[in-house]
Every structure is written in structure tokens, then in C-alpha cells.
PDB file of C-alpha atoms in Angstrom:
ATOM      1  CA  MET T   1     -80.813   0.740 139.841  1.00 72.00           C
ATOM      2  CA  ARG T   2     -80.717   4.423 139.252  1.00 80.00           C
ATOM      3  CA  LEU T   3     -82.052   6.622 136.500  1.00 88.00           C
ATOM      4  CA  GLU T   4     -79.270   8.837 135.265  1.00 89.00           C
ATOM      5  CA  LYS T   5     -79.340  12.030 133.274  1.00 92.00           C
ATOM      6  CA  CYS T   6     -77.705  12.303 129.912  1.00 95.00           C
ATOM      7  CA  TRP T   7     -74.725  14.632 130.138  1.00 96.00           C
ATOM      8  CA  PHE T   8     -75.506  16.249 126.862  1.00 96.00           C
ATOM      9  CA  CYS T   9     -79.241  16.574 126.532  1.00 94.00           C
ATOM     10  CA  SER T  10     -80.314  15.961 130.143  1.00 93.00           C
ATOM     11  CA  SER T  11     -82.876  13.350 129.320  1.00 94.00           C
ATOM     12  CA  THR T  12     -83.304  10.345 131.603  1.00 93.00           C
ATOM     13  CA  ILE T  13     -81.297   7.287 130.787  1.00 94.00           C
ATOM     14  CA  TYR T  14     -83.284   4.165 131.491  1.00 93.00           C
ATOM     15  CA  PRO T  15     -81.586   0.833 132.147  1.00 89.00           C
ATOM     16  CA  GLY T  16     -80.502  -0.863 128.974  1.00 90.00           C
ATOM     17  CA  HIS T  17     -80.029   2.401 127.158  1.00 92.00           C
ATOM     18  CA  GLY T  18     -77.128   4.583 126.536  1.00 92.00           C
ATOM     19  CA  MET T  19     -73.466   4.568 127.179  1.00 92.00           C
ATOM     20  CA  MET T  20     -71.035   5.640 129.802  1.00 91.00           C
ATOM     21  CA  TYR T  21     -67.704   7.152 128.892  1.00 92.00           C
ATOM     22  CA  VAL T  22     -64.995   7.257 131.522  1.00 88.00           C
ATOM     23  CA  ARG T  23     -62.258   9.758 131.027  1.00 87.00           C
ATOM     24  CA  ASN T  24     -58.829   9.096 132.469  1.00 83.00           C
ATOM     25  CA  ASP T  25     -59.340  11.691 135.142  1.00 80.00           C
ATOM     26  CA  ALA T  26     -62.170   9.411 136.295  1.00 78.00           C
ATOM     27  CA  LYS T  27     -64.899  11.809 135.235  1.00 85.00           C
ATOM     28  CA  ILE T  28     -67.914   9.924 133.987  1.00 88.00           C
ATOM     29  CA  PHE T  29     -70.104  11.092 131.137  1.00 93.00           C
ATOM     30  CA  ARG T  30     -73.355   9.340 130.524  1.00 93.00           C
ATOM     31  CA  PHE T  31     -75.186   9.585 127.237  1.00 96.00           C
ATOM     32  CA  CYS T  32     -78.704   8.552 126.462  1.00 94.00           C
ATOM     33  CA  ARG T  33     -78.038   7.735 122.832  1.00 94.00           C
ATOM     34  CA  SER T  34     -75.312   7.896 120.246  1.00 94.00           C
ATOM     35  CA  LYS T  35     -76.592  11.239 119.003  1.00 96.00           C
ATOM     36  CA  CYS T  36     -75.543  12.836 122.251  1.00 96.00           C
ATOM     37  CA  HIS T  37     -72.313  10.862 122.350  1.00 96.00           C
ATOM     38  CA  LYS T  38     -71.396  11.945 118.848  1.00 96.00           C
ATOM     39  CA  ASN T  39     -72.055  15.568 119.671  1.00 97.00           C
ATOM     40  CA  PHE T  40     -69.849  15.170 122.682  1.00 96.00           C
ATOM     41  CA  LYS T  41     -67.087  13.699 120.559  1.00 95.00           C
ATOM     42  CA  MET T  42     -67.392  16.683 118.247  1.00 96.00           C
ATOM     43  CA  LYS T  43     -66.653  18.740 121.326  1.00 96.00           C
ATOM     44  CA  ARG T  44     -69.888  20.630 121.081  1.00 96.00           C
ATOM     45  CA  ASN T  45     -70.969  22.602 124.069  1.00 96.00           C
ATOM     46  CA  PRO T  46     -74.461  21.519 125.107  1.00 96.00           C
ATOM     47  CA  ARG T  47     -75.162  25.075 126.214  1.00 95.00           C
ATOM     48  CA  LYS T  48     -74.990  26.118 122.599  1.00 96.00           C
ATOM     49  CA  VAL T  49     -76.843  23.247 121.035  1.00 96.00           C
ATOM     50  CA  LYS T  50     -80.417  24.228 120.549  1.00 95.00           C
ATOM     51  CA  TRP T  51     -82.266  21.011 121.278  1.00 96.00           C
ATOM     52  CA  THR T  52     -80.690  20.309 124.656  1.00 96.00           C
ATOM     53  CA  LYS T  53     -82.468  21.031 127.902  1.00 94.00           C
ATOM     54  CA  ILE T  54     -79.528  23.104 129.113  1.00 93.00           C
ATOM     55  CA  TYR T  55     -79.795  25.452 126.155  1.00 95.00           C
ATOM     56  CA  ARG T  56     -83.517  25.817 126.577  1.00 93.00           C
ATOM     57  CA  LYS T  57     -83.279  26.606 130.229  1.00 91.00           C
ATOM     58  CA  LEU T  58     -80.435  29.009 129.674  1.00 92.00           C
ATOM     59  CA  HIS T  59     -82.320  30.880 126.987  1.00 92.00           C
ATOM     60  CA  GLY T  60     -85.586  31.078 128.847  1.00 88.00           C
ATOM     61  CA  LYS T  61     -87.468  28.638 126.685  1.00 90.00           C
ATOM     62  CA  GLU T  62     -88.286  26.457 129.629  1.00 89.00           C
ATOM     63  CA  LEU T  63     -88.790  26.725 133.324  1.00 87.00           C
ATOM     64  CA  PRO T  64     -85.237  27.372 134.516  1.00 83.00           C
ATOM     65  CA  GLN T  65     -85.419  27.128 138.247  1.00 81.00           C
ATOM     66  CA  ASP T  66     -88.098  25.744 140.382  1.00 80.00           C
ATOM     67  CA  THR T  67     -88.514  24.075 143.738  1.00 81.00           C
ATOM     68  CA  THR T  68     -89.881  20.998 142.001  1.00 81.00           C
ATOM     69  CA  PHE T  69     -86.483  20.428 140.429  1.00 82.00           C
ATOM     70  CA  GLU T  70     -84.698  20.655 143.706  1.00 81.00           C
ATOM     71  CA  LEU T  71     -86.845  17.903 145.102  1.00 82.00           C
ATOM     72  CA  GLU T  72     -85.415  15.586 142.485  1.00 79.00           C
ATOM     73  CA  ARG T  73     -81.913  15.968 143.823  1.00 78.00           C
ATOM     74  CA  LYS T  74     -79.573  13.019 143.766  1.00 75.00           C
ATOM     75  CA  ARG T  75     -79.170  11.411 147.112  1.00 78.00           C
ATOM     76  CA  ASN T  76     -76.205   9.162 147.706  1.00 78.00           C
ATOM     77  CA  ARG T  77     -77.093   7.716 151.048  1.00 83.00           C
ATOM     78  CA  PRO T  78     -79.332   4.711 150.786  1.00 81.00           C
ATOM     79  CA  GLU T  79     -82.479   4.927 152.827  1.00 81.00           C
ATOM     80  CA  ARG T  80     -83.552   2.163 155.106  1.00 88.00           C
ATOM     81  CA  TYR T  81     -86.698   0.672 153.698  1.00 90.00           C
ATOM     82  CA  ASP T  82     -89.827   1.916 155.380  1.00 92.00           C
ATOM     83  CA  ARG T  83     -93.118   1.157 153.761  1.00 94.00           C
ATOM     84  CA  ASN T  84     -94.758   4.363 154.849  1.00 94.00           C
ATOM     85  CA  VAL T  85     -91.877   6.426 153.549  1.00 91.00           C
ATOM     86  CA  VAL T  86     -92.070   4.660 150.229  1.00 91.00           C
ATOM     87  CA  GLU T  87     -95.820   5.235 149.978  1.00 94.00           C
ATOM     88  CA  ASP T  88     -95.481   8.910 150.802  1.00 93.00           C
ATOM     89  CA  THR T  89     -92.630   9.297 148.375  1.00 90.00           C
ATOM     90  CA  VAL T  90     -94.616   7.772 145.553  1.00 92.00           C
ATOM     91  CA  LYS T  91     -97.558  10.063 146.281  1.00 94.00           C
ATOM     92  CA  ALA T  92     -95.270  13.044 146.499  1.00 92.00           C
ATOM     93  CA  MET T  93     -93.578  12.168 143.233  1.00 91.00           C
ATOM     94  CA  LYS T  94     -96.931  12.218 141.495  1.00 94.00           C
ATOM     95  CA  LYS T  95     -97.894  15.528 143.008  1.00 93.00           C
ATOM     96  CA  ILE T  96     -94.524  17.074 142.248  1.00 92.00           C
ATOM     97  CA  SER T  97     -94.572  16.065 138.628  1.00 91.00           C
ATOM     98  CA  GLU T  98     -98.122  17.389 138.292  1.00 93.00           C
ATOM     99  CA  THR T  99     -97.130  20.788 139.657  1.00 92.00           C
ATOM    100  CA  ARG T 100     -94.049  20.860 137.514  1.00 90.00           C
ATOM    101  CA  VAL T 101     -96.062  20.142 134.394  1.00 92.00           C
ATOM    102  CA  GLU T 102     -98.486  22.915 135.358  1.00 93.00           C
ATOM    103  CA  ARG T 103     -95.689  25.387 135.893  1.00 92.00           C
ATOM    104  CA  GLU T 104     -94.007  24.461 132.663  1.00 91.00           C
ATOM    105  CA  ALA T 105     -97.289  24.947 130.824  1.00 93.00           C
ATOM    106  CA  GLN T 106     -97.567  28.331 132.489  1.00 92.00           C
ATOM    107  CA  THR T 107     -94.102  29.389 131.347  1.00 91.00           C
ATOM    108  CA  LEU T 108     -94.952  28.277 127.836  1.00 92.00           C
ATOM    109  CA  ALA T 109     -98.177  30.278 127.917  1.00 93.00           C
ATOM    110  CA  ASN T 110     -96.281  33.318 129.153  1.00 91.00           C
ATOM    111  CA  ARG T 111     -93.718  32.957 126.440  1.00 91.00           C
ATOM    112  CA  MET T 112     -96.345  32.610 123.724  1.00 91.00           C
ATOM    113  CA  ARG T 113     -98.530  35.412 124.962  1.00 92.00           C
ATOM    114  CA  GLY T 114     -99.425  37.877 122.185  1.00 90.00           C
ATOM    115  CA  LYS T 115     -98.261  35.404 119.593  1.00 92.00           C
ATOM    116  CA  LYS T 116    -101.721  34.970 118.107  1.00 92.00           C
ATOM    117  CA  THR T 117    -102.313  38.632 117.426  1.00 92.00           C
ATOM    118  CA  GLN T 118     -98.822  39.050 116.095  1.00 92.00           C
ATOM    119  CA  GLN T 119     -99.275  36.075 113.813  1.00 93.00           C
ATOM    120  CA  ARG T 120    -102.574  37.453 112.574  1.00 91.00           C
ATOM    121  CA  ARG T 121    -101.002  40.805 111.822  1.00 91.00           C
ATOM    122  CA  GLU T 122     -98.147  39.170 109.957  1.00 92.00           C
ATOM    123  CA  ASP T 123    -100.530  37.018 107.958  1.00 90.00           C
ATOM    124  CA  LEU T 124    -102.582  40.047 107.015  1.00 89.00           C
ATOM    125  CA  ALA T 125     -99.519  41.921 105.826  1.00 90.00           C
ATOM    126  CA  GLU T 126     -98.473  38.916 103.804  1.00 89.00           C
ATOM    127  CA  LEU T 127    -101.911  38.735 102.241  1.00 85.00           C
ATOM    128  CA  GLN T 128    -101.962  42.381 101.334  1.00 84.00           C
ATOM    129  CA  GLN T 129     -98.514  42.264  99.820  1.00 87.00           C
ATOM    130  CA  GLY T 130     -98.848  38.984  98.030  1.00 86.00           C
ATOM    131  CA  ILE T 131    -102.495  38.853  96.947  1.00 82.00           C
ATOM    132  CA  HIS T 132    -101.370  39.186  93.354  1.00 82.00           C
ATOM    133  CA  LEU T 133    -100.070  35.643  93.551  1.00 86.00           C
ATOM    134  CA  VAL T 134    -103.545  34.399  94.269  1.00 80.00           C
ATOM    135  CA  LYS T 135    -105.856  36.708  92.417  1.00 78.00           C
ATOM    136  CA  ALA T 136    -105.278  39.314  89.720  1.00 79.00           C
ATOM    137  CA  PRO T 137    -105.469  42.819  91.215  1.00 73.00           C
ATOM    138  CA  THR T 138    -108.217  43.817  88.781  1.00 78.00           C
ATOM    139  CA  ALA T 139    -110.355  40.878  89.956  1.00 74.00           C
ATOM    140  CA  LEU T 140    -110.484  42.375  93.423  1.00 72.00           C
ATOM    141  CA  LEU T 141    -111.813  45.641  92.029  1.00 73.00           C
ATOM    142  CA  GLU T 142    -114.441  44.020  89.821  1.00 75.00           C
ATOM    143  CA  GLU T 143    -115.900  41.725  92.425  1.00 74.00           C
ATOM    144  CA  PRO T 144    -116.914  43.727  95.465  1.00 70.00           C
ATOM    145  CA  SER T 145    -117.379  40.574  97.537  1.00 70.00           C
ATOM    146  CA  LEU T 146    -113.677  39.813  97.401  1.00 70.00           C
ATOM    147  CA  THR T 147    -112.068  41.857 100.088  1.00 71.00           C
ATOM    148  CA  LEU T 148    -109.057  41.432 102.256  1.00 74.00           C
ATOM    149  CA  PRO T 149    -109.799  41.014 105.938  1.00 74.00           C
ATOM    150  CA  LYS T 150    -109.775  44.256 107.764  1.00 73.00           C
ATOM    151  CA  GLU T 151    -107.390  44.871 110.526  1.00 69.00           C
ATOM    152  CA  LYS T 152    -108.777  46.376 113.651  1.00 68.00           C
ATOM    153  CA  MET T 153    -106.677  49.419 114.186  1.00 65.00           C
ATOM    154  CA  LYS T 154    -106.635  51.410 117.327  1.00 65.00           C
ATOM    155  CA  VAL T 155    -106.725  55.040 116.379  1.00 69.00           C
ATOM    156  CA  LYS T 156    -106.034  57.815 118.808  1.00 71.00           C
ATOM    157  CA  VAL T 157    -108.409  60.694 118.443  1.00 69.00           C
ATOM    158  CA  SER T 158    -107.830  63.765 120.513  1.00 68.00           C
ATOM    159  CA  VAL T 159    -111.060  64.983 122.068  1.00 64.00           C
ATOM    160  CA  GLU T 160    -110.378  68.695 121.509  1.00 61.00           C
ATOM    161  CA  GLN T 161    -110.118  68.396 117.757  1.00 58.00           C
ATOM    162  CA  GLU T 162    -113.311  66.412 117.658  1.00 55.00           C
ATOM    163  CA  SER T 163    -115.245  69.037 119.553  1.00 57.00           C
ATOM    164  CA  LYS T 164    -113.853  71.798 117.325  1.00 61.00           C
ATOM    165  CA  ALA T 165    -114.933  69.878 114.246  1.00 58.00           C
ATOM    166  CA  MET T 166    -118.381  69.431 115.707  1.00 61.00           C
ATOM    167  CA  GLU T 167    -118.713  73.134 116.455  1.00 61.00           C
ATOM    168  CA  SER T 168    -117.728  74.241 113.006  1.00 55.00           C
TER     169      SER T 168
ATOM    170  CA  THR A   1     -60.282  -5.539 122.341  1.00 85.00           C
ATOM    171  CA  ILE A   2     -56.567  -5.790 122.502  1.00 89.00           C
ATOM    172  CA  ARG A   3     -55.038  -7.597 119.596  1.00 90.00           C
ATOM    173  CA  PRO A   4     -51.476  -8.701 119.148  1.00 90.00           C
ATOM    174  CA  GLN A   5     -49.223  -5.718 118.544  1.00 91.00           C
ATOM    175  CA  THR A   6     -51.601  -3.386 120.303  1.00 92.00           C
ATOM    176  CA  TYR A   7     -49.891  -0.729 122.318  1.00 93.00           C
ATOM    177  CA  SER A   8     -51.380   0.088 125.634  1.00 93.00           C
ATOM    178  CA  ASN A   9     -50.424   2.451 128.370  1.00 92.00           C
ATOM    179  CA  VAL A  10     -49.190   0.978 131.575  1.00 90.00           C
ATOM    180  CA  ALA A  11     -51.348   2.321 134.313  1.00 85.00           C
ATOM    181  CA  ASP A  12     -49.110   1.786 137.275  1.00 84.00           C
ATOM    182  CA  ASN A  13     -45.751   2.853 138.605  1.00 83.00           C
ATOM    183  CA  SER A  14     -43.925  -0.356 137.834  1.00 85.00           C
ATOM    184  CA  GLY A  15     -41.630   1.588 135.551  1.00 84.00           C
ATOM    185  CA  ALA A  16     -43.021   0.659 132.186  1.00 86.00           C
ATOM    186  CA  ARG A  17     -44.867   3.311 130.274  1.00 87.00           C
ATOM    187  CA  GLU A  18     -46.111   1.585 127.203  1.00 90.00           C
ATOM    188  CA  SER A  19     -46.401  -2.071 126.410  1.00 90.00           C
ATOM    189  CA  MET A  20     -47.211  -4.010 123.331  1.00 92.00           C
ATOM    190  CA  ARG A  21     -49.304  -7.089 123.581  1.00 91.00           C
ATOM    191  CA  ILE A  22     -47.828 -10.315 122.378  1.00 90.00           C
ATOM    192  CA  ARG A  23     -50.110 -13.064 123.478  1.00 88.00           C
ATOM    193  CA  VAL A  24     -52.896 -14.112 125.714  1.00 89.00           C
ATOM    194  CA  PRO A  25     -51.477 -16.937 127.793  1.00 86.00           C
ATOM    195  CA  GLY A  26     -53.403 -20.149 127.999  1.00 81.00           C
ATOM    196  CA  ALA A  27     -54.873 -20.249 124.525  1.00 79.00           C
ATOM    197  CA  SER A  28     -53.065 -21.171 121.382  1.00 81.00           C
ATOM    198  CA  ASN A  29     -54.405 -18.640 118.992  1.00 83.00           C
ATOM    199  CA  ARG A  30     -56.511 -16.275 120.991  1.00 87.00           C
ATOM    200  CA  GLN A  31     -56.893 -13.040 119.128  1.00 88.00           C
ATOM    201  CA  TYR A  32     -58.707 -10.706 121.425  1.00 91.00           C
ATOM    202  CA  ALA A  33     -58.097  -9.700 124.971  1.00 90.00           C
ATOM    203  CA  SER A  34     -60.448  -7.464 126.851  1.00 87.00           C
ATOM    204  CA  ILE A  35     -60.759  -5.860 130.268  1.00 84.00           C
ATOM    205  CA  GLY A  36     -59.869  -8.354 132.956  1.00 80.00           C
ATOM    206  CA  ASP A  37     -57.775 -10.602 130.742  1.00 85.00           C
ATOM    207  CA  MET A  38     -54.178 -11.273 131.442  1.00 86.00           C
ATOM    208  CA  ILE A  39     -51.826 -10.682 128.577  1.00 90.00           C
ATOM    209  CA  VAL A  40     -48.187 -11.178 127.852  1.00 92.00           C
ATOM    210  CA  ALA A  41     -46.653  -7.975 126.635  1.00 92.00           C
ATOM    211  CA  VAL A  42     -43.305  -6.509 125.844  1.00 93.00           C
ATOM    212  CA  VAL A  43     -42.299  -3.236 127.391  1.00 92.00           C
ATOM    213  CA  ARG A  44     -41.895  -0.709 124.641  1.00 90.00           C
ATOM    214  CA  GLU A  45     -41.261   2.406 126.627  1.00 88.00           C
ATOM    215  CA  ALA A  46     -40.015   2.551 130.149  1.00 88.00           C
ATOM    216  CA  VAL A  47     -39.167   5.079 132.795  1.00 86.00           C
ATOM    217  CA  PRO A  48     -35.386   5.400 132.785  1.00 84.00           C
ATOM    218  CA  ASN A  49     -33.389   3.677 135.501  1.00 80.00           C
ATOM    219  CA  MET A  50     -36.224   1.422 136.594  1.00 81.00           C
ATOM    220  CA  PRO A  51     -36.444  -2.340 136.506  1.00 81.00           C
ATOM    221  CA  PRO A  52     -38.476  -3.027 133.383  1.00 78.00           C
ATOM    222  CA  LYS A  53     -36.311  -2.194 130.439  1.00 79.00           C
ATOM    223  CA  GLY A  54     -37.473  -1.722 126.937  1.00 77.00           C
ATOM    224  CA  SER A  55     -38.034  -5.088 125.251  1.00 83.00           C
ATOM    225  CA  GLU A  56     -38.548  -6.928 128.471  1.00 88.00           C
ATOM    226  CA  VAL A  57     -41.437  -9.322 128.478  1.00 92.00           C
ATOM    227  CA  VAL A  58     -43.995  -8.815 131.226  1.00 91.00           C
ATOM    228  CA  ARG A  59     -47.427 -10.004 132.114  1.00 90.00           C
ATOM    229  CA  ALA A  60     -50.222  -7.533 132.569  1.00 89.00           C
ATOM    230  CA  VAL A  61     -53.912  -7.294 133.269  1.00 87.00           C
ATOM    231  CA  ILE A  62     -55.956  -5.099 131.024  1.00 87.00           C
ATOM    232  CA  ALA A  63     -57.572  -2.368 133.052  1.00 83.00           C
ATOM    233  CA  ARG A  64     -59.146  -0.098 130.440  1.00 86.00           C
ATOM    234  CA  THR A  65     -59.990  -0.398 126.798  1.00 90.00           C
ATOM    235  CA  ARG A  66     -61.432   2.053 124.368  1.00 92.00           C
ATOM    236  CA  LYS A  67     -63.795  -0.642 123.217  1.00 91.00           C
ATOM    237  CA  GLY A  68     -64.993  -0.978 126.759  1.00 87.00           C
ATOM    238  CA  LEU A  69     -67.451  -3.386 128.234  1.00 85.00           C
ATOM    239  CA  ASN A  70     -71.125  -4.090 128.164  1.00 85.00           C
ATOM    240  CA  ARG A  71     -72.542  -4.564 131.578  1.00 79.00           C
ATOM    241  CA  ASP A  72     -75.368  -6.902 132.460  1.00 77.00           C
ATOM    242  CA  ASN A  73     -77.615  -3.993 133.349  1.00 76.00           C
ATOM    243  CA  GLY A  74     -77.330  -2.814 129.773  1.00 81.00           C
ATOM    244  CA  MET A  75     -74.938   0.012 130.433  1.00 81.00           C
ATOM    245  CA  ALA A  76     -72.045   0.206 128.018  1.00 88.00           C
ATOM    246  CA  ILE A  77     -68.779   1.603 129.350  1.00 88.00           C
ATOM    247  CA  ARG A  78     -65.994   3.046 127.281  1.00 90.00           C
ATOM    248  CA  PHE A  79     -62.666   4.337 128.441  1.00 90.00           C
ATOM    249  CA  ASP A  80     -60.352   6.969 127.113  1.00 89.00           C
ATOM    250  CA  ASP A  81     -57.409   4.730 126.324  1.00 91.00           C
ATOM    251  CA  ASN A  82     -56.109   1.202 126.414  1.00 93.00           C
ATOM    252  CA  ALA A  83     -54.268   0.547 129.635  1.00 90.00           C
ATOM    253  CA  ALA A  84     -52.859  -2.398 131.486  1.00 89.00           C
ATOM    254  CA  VAL A  85     -51.326  -3.011 134.860  1.00 86.00           C
ATOM    255  CA  ALA A  86     -48.139  -5.020 135.060  1.00 87.00           C
ATOM    256  CA  ILE A  87     -48.322  -8.130 137.207  1.00 86.00           C
ATOM    257  CA  ASP A  88     -46.074 -11.014 138.021  1.00 83.00           C
ATOM    258  CA  ARG A  89     -46.816 -14.658 137.380  1.00 81.00           C
ATOM    259  CA  GLU A  90     -48.893 -15.064 140.521  1.00 78.00           C
ATOM    260  CA  GLY A  91     -51.023 -12.109 139.718  1.00 73.00           C
ATOM    261  CA  ASN A  92     -49.651  -9.596 142.164  1.00 78.00           C
ATOM    262  CA  PRO A  93     -49.098  -6.168 140.672  1.00 79.00           C
ATOM    263  CA  LYS A  94     -45.536  -5.160 140.052  1.00 83.00           C
ATOM    264  CA  GLY A  95     -46.077  -1.533 140.916  1.00 79.00           C
ATOM    265  CA  THR A  96     -47.504  -0.025 144.045  1.00 77.00           C
ATOM    266  CA  ARG A  97     -49.884   2.523 142.583  1.00 77.00           C
ATOM    267  CA  VAL A  98     -52.452   2.308 139.884  1.00 79.00           C
ATOM    268  CA  PHE A  99     -53.362   5.341 137.841  1.00 81.00           C
ATOM    269  CA  GLY A 100     -56.677   6.201 136.425  1.00 80.00           C
ATOM    270  CA  PRO A 101     -60.055   4.557 136.672  1.00 80.00           C
ATOM    271  CA  VAL A 102     -60.264   0.806 136.502  1.00 78.00           C
ATOM    272  CA  ALA A 103     -63.236  -1.360 135.685  1.00 74.00           C
ATOM    273  CA  ARG A 104     -64.489  -3.808 138.237  1.00 69.00           C
ATOM    274  CA  GLU A 105     -64.177  -6.567 135.631  1.00 64.00           C
ATOM    275  CA  SER A 106     -60.399  -6.454 135.831  1.00 61.00           C
ATOM    276  CA  ARG A 107     -60.492  -8.690 138.836  1.00 58.00           C
ATOM    277  CA  GLU A 108     -58.779 -11.694 137.393  1.00 52.00           C
ATOM    278  CA  CYS A 109     -55.559 -12.982 138.831  1.00 48.00           C
ATOM    279  CA  HIS A 110     -56.096 -11.601 142.323  1.00 50.00           C
ATOM    280  CA  PHE A 111     -55.938  -8.133 140.825  1.00 62.00           C
ATOM    281  CA  ALA A 112     -58.656  -6.642 142.997  1.00 59.00           C
ATOM    282  CA  LYS A 113     -57.252  -7.897 146.242  1.00 53.00           C
ATOM    283  CA  THR A 114     -53.809  -6.540 145.744  1.00 48.00           C
ATOM    284  CA  VAL A 115     -54.854  -3.271 144.187  1.00 53.00           C
ATOM    285  CA  SER A 116     -57.281  -2.392 146.915  1.00 59.00           C
ATOM    286  CA  SER A 117     -54.541  -2.942 149.430  1.00 47.00           C
ATOM    287  CA  ALA A 118     -52.211  -0.661 147.531  1.00 41.00           C
ATOM    288  CA  PRO A 119     -50.384   1.416 150.106  1.00 38.00           C
ATOM    289  CA  GLU A 120     -50.640   4.756 148.369  1.00 36.00           C
ATOM    290  CA  VAL A 121     -53.841   6.372 147.422  1.00 33.00           C
ATOM    291  CA  LEU A 122     -53.424   9.356 145.192  1.00 30.00           C
ATOM    292  CA  ARG A 123     -56.219  11.857 145.145  1.00 28.00           C
ATOM    293  CA  GLY A 124     -56.585  14.836 142.914  1.00 25.00           C
ATOM    294  CA  ILE A 125     -56.444  15.102 139.171  1.00 26.00           C
ATOM    295  CA  ARG A 126     -54.666  11.851 138.662  1.00 29.00           C
ATOM    296  CA  ARG A 127     -56.820   9.581 140.706  1.00 32.00           C
ATOM    297  CA  ASN A 128     -55.380   6.426 142.097  1.00 36.00           C
ATOM    298  CA  ARG A 129     -58.002   4.052 141.002  1.00 43.00           C
ATOM    299  CA  MET A 130     -61.697   3.975 140.981  1.00 48.00           C
ATOM    300  CA  MET A 131     -63.588   0.774 140.961  1.00 47.00           C
ATOM    301  CA  LEU A 132     -66.499   1.373 138.682  1.00 48.00           C
ATOM    302  CA  ARG A 133     -69.532  -0.594 139.620  1.00 41.00           C
TER     303      ARG A 133
END
């Protein structure tokens, strides 16, 4: 028994799932579900379809290359059963998947860095522009307690001008 | 599933190109034939100057179907076309080469034995035969 990868979306195909299509040139395409198979029949290129792993790796959304992936390489020669080897392999598999998960989380964090501040800035702009949808503009003036959140702005002040102002 | 009147490609070099299924021998009104079944077919298109002529009746084993098979391990297999390999009454293939991939299930009628001992193995784009496990 072997866990295959879906040709289209690269997810694992567990036994009992999916379909295998054999082309007349003897090339085999495995699909994890009919969604992938139907996309294949539509002649879509998985590199251009946004939800596939290939697209995400190609466009830097996910960890593209890593040593942890190389350890999962397909091996065609069957190994003679050795209990110790099996034990070590199982331990290693755990460790490898842990590191991979860590690294993927790291890439996600890197990709999303600065997103919070950007989002906050965008929200503030939206508030300032669209506050009339929520409250009448005159209401803001009448009630001093209603204010829009202030944005912390970094202002550059040249030291020379400041000293001149202080002198005069 | 190959029904009566279904055209299928002939996947060997026996000289026929396309055959049309007539019957499944051995059953009075059997409708469907699948991979591994022997069928009686009439040659519809043949390579010129070779033994099977158009409208000659031959027996064949179905090697590939678009409908495919469902394996015991849950994997479903589908092929690109419907194809059969011409055989004689004993089950020996009429041609010497088989073209394209072939499912392991098409082992009826001594098919496997004679095909695996086929003298020519063609590699490259048009593969000789691949037994899919």
C-alpha cells in the first residue's frame, strides 16, 4: 500500500479514495477526488489554479523548497524489514513533520508581517471616509466624546528649525 | 462496459484497427463486457493487405475501457479509450505486439502468458504494454 499524491492538487490520496486515469501513452494521473479530475478534464493547468499546492508554492504562499520535503521522496526499492529501521523511521517521520509544520508557520508569519498595522490603517481610513454612514457629521461635532481613533503618525522634525524657533 | 455495436480500437498489430463488438460468447443475452472479457467482434477497419479484412469476425479480449475498473483496494482506474486485443479460439493473441497500457485484469484466456512472452517490446512514446497492478 502506498499513499499517492493527487496530480492536480498534490494532496495525499488514501486507499479507497480517488481515481487513476491511464492515458494511452501509459502516463498515469491520480486524482484525490472528482473535483481535481474534472479540472483536469477541463484541461486546466494546476499551476494556474489558485487552490492547488503547486500554485501556492509557485507564488510564494507556502514553503516552496525545504529539506523536509526531500526526505519524503518516493523510493521504489522495497526495504528488507528491520525492526530497528522501522522504529527509527517512525520517530524520524514525527520529527520531520514537526519541523516542517514549524517552518511553514514561520513562512506564514513572514508573509503576514506588517499586515496588522496595514489593516489598522486601512480601517481607520475607511472610518474617516465613511463615518457619515454611521453617524451624522453634525453629531460628531456636538458630542465631544465621539471621536475617531487617532492614528499615530511619525513626523519628521528637523532639529535646526526647532532650535531656531526656540531662539526666536 | 462494451455493449453490442461498440467500436473499440484494436491494440495489437494483428492487422485490424477497429472492431465492433457483436457478442460475448458463452452467454445468451449478455449485454456488457468489461476488461478481461472475451468478445466476438467484427473487424471494421483494417490495415491494408493484412489478414483480417473488414467484416471478418474475430475474437478479442478487452484490454482497456473508458469505464475502467474498480480495484479491491478502492482505486478506480479509467483508460483513455476502449481497446481490445485480437485472439484466436484458444486464447493466443493473433498479433505479436500489444500497444498501450493494459490492465492486469485482462488475464482471461491465457492472455497474460502469451502477451508477456511477446517477442517485441517497444519502448518510447508508444509503449508496448504495461501491466498495471
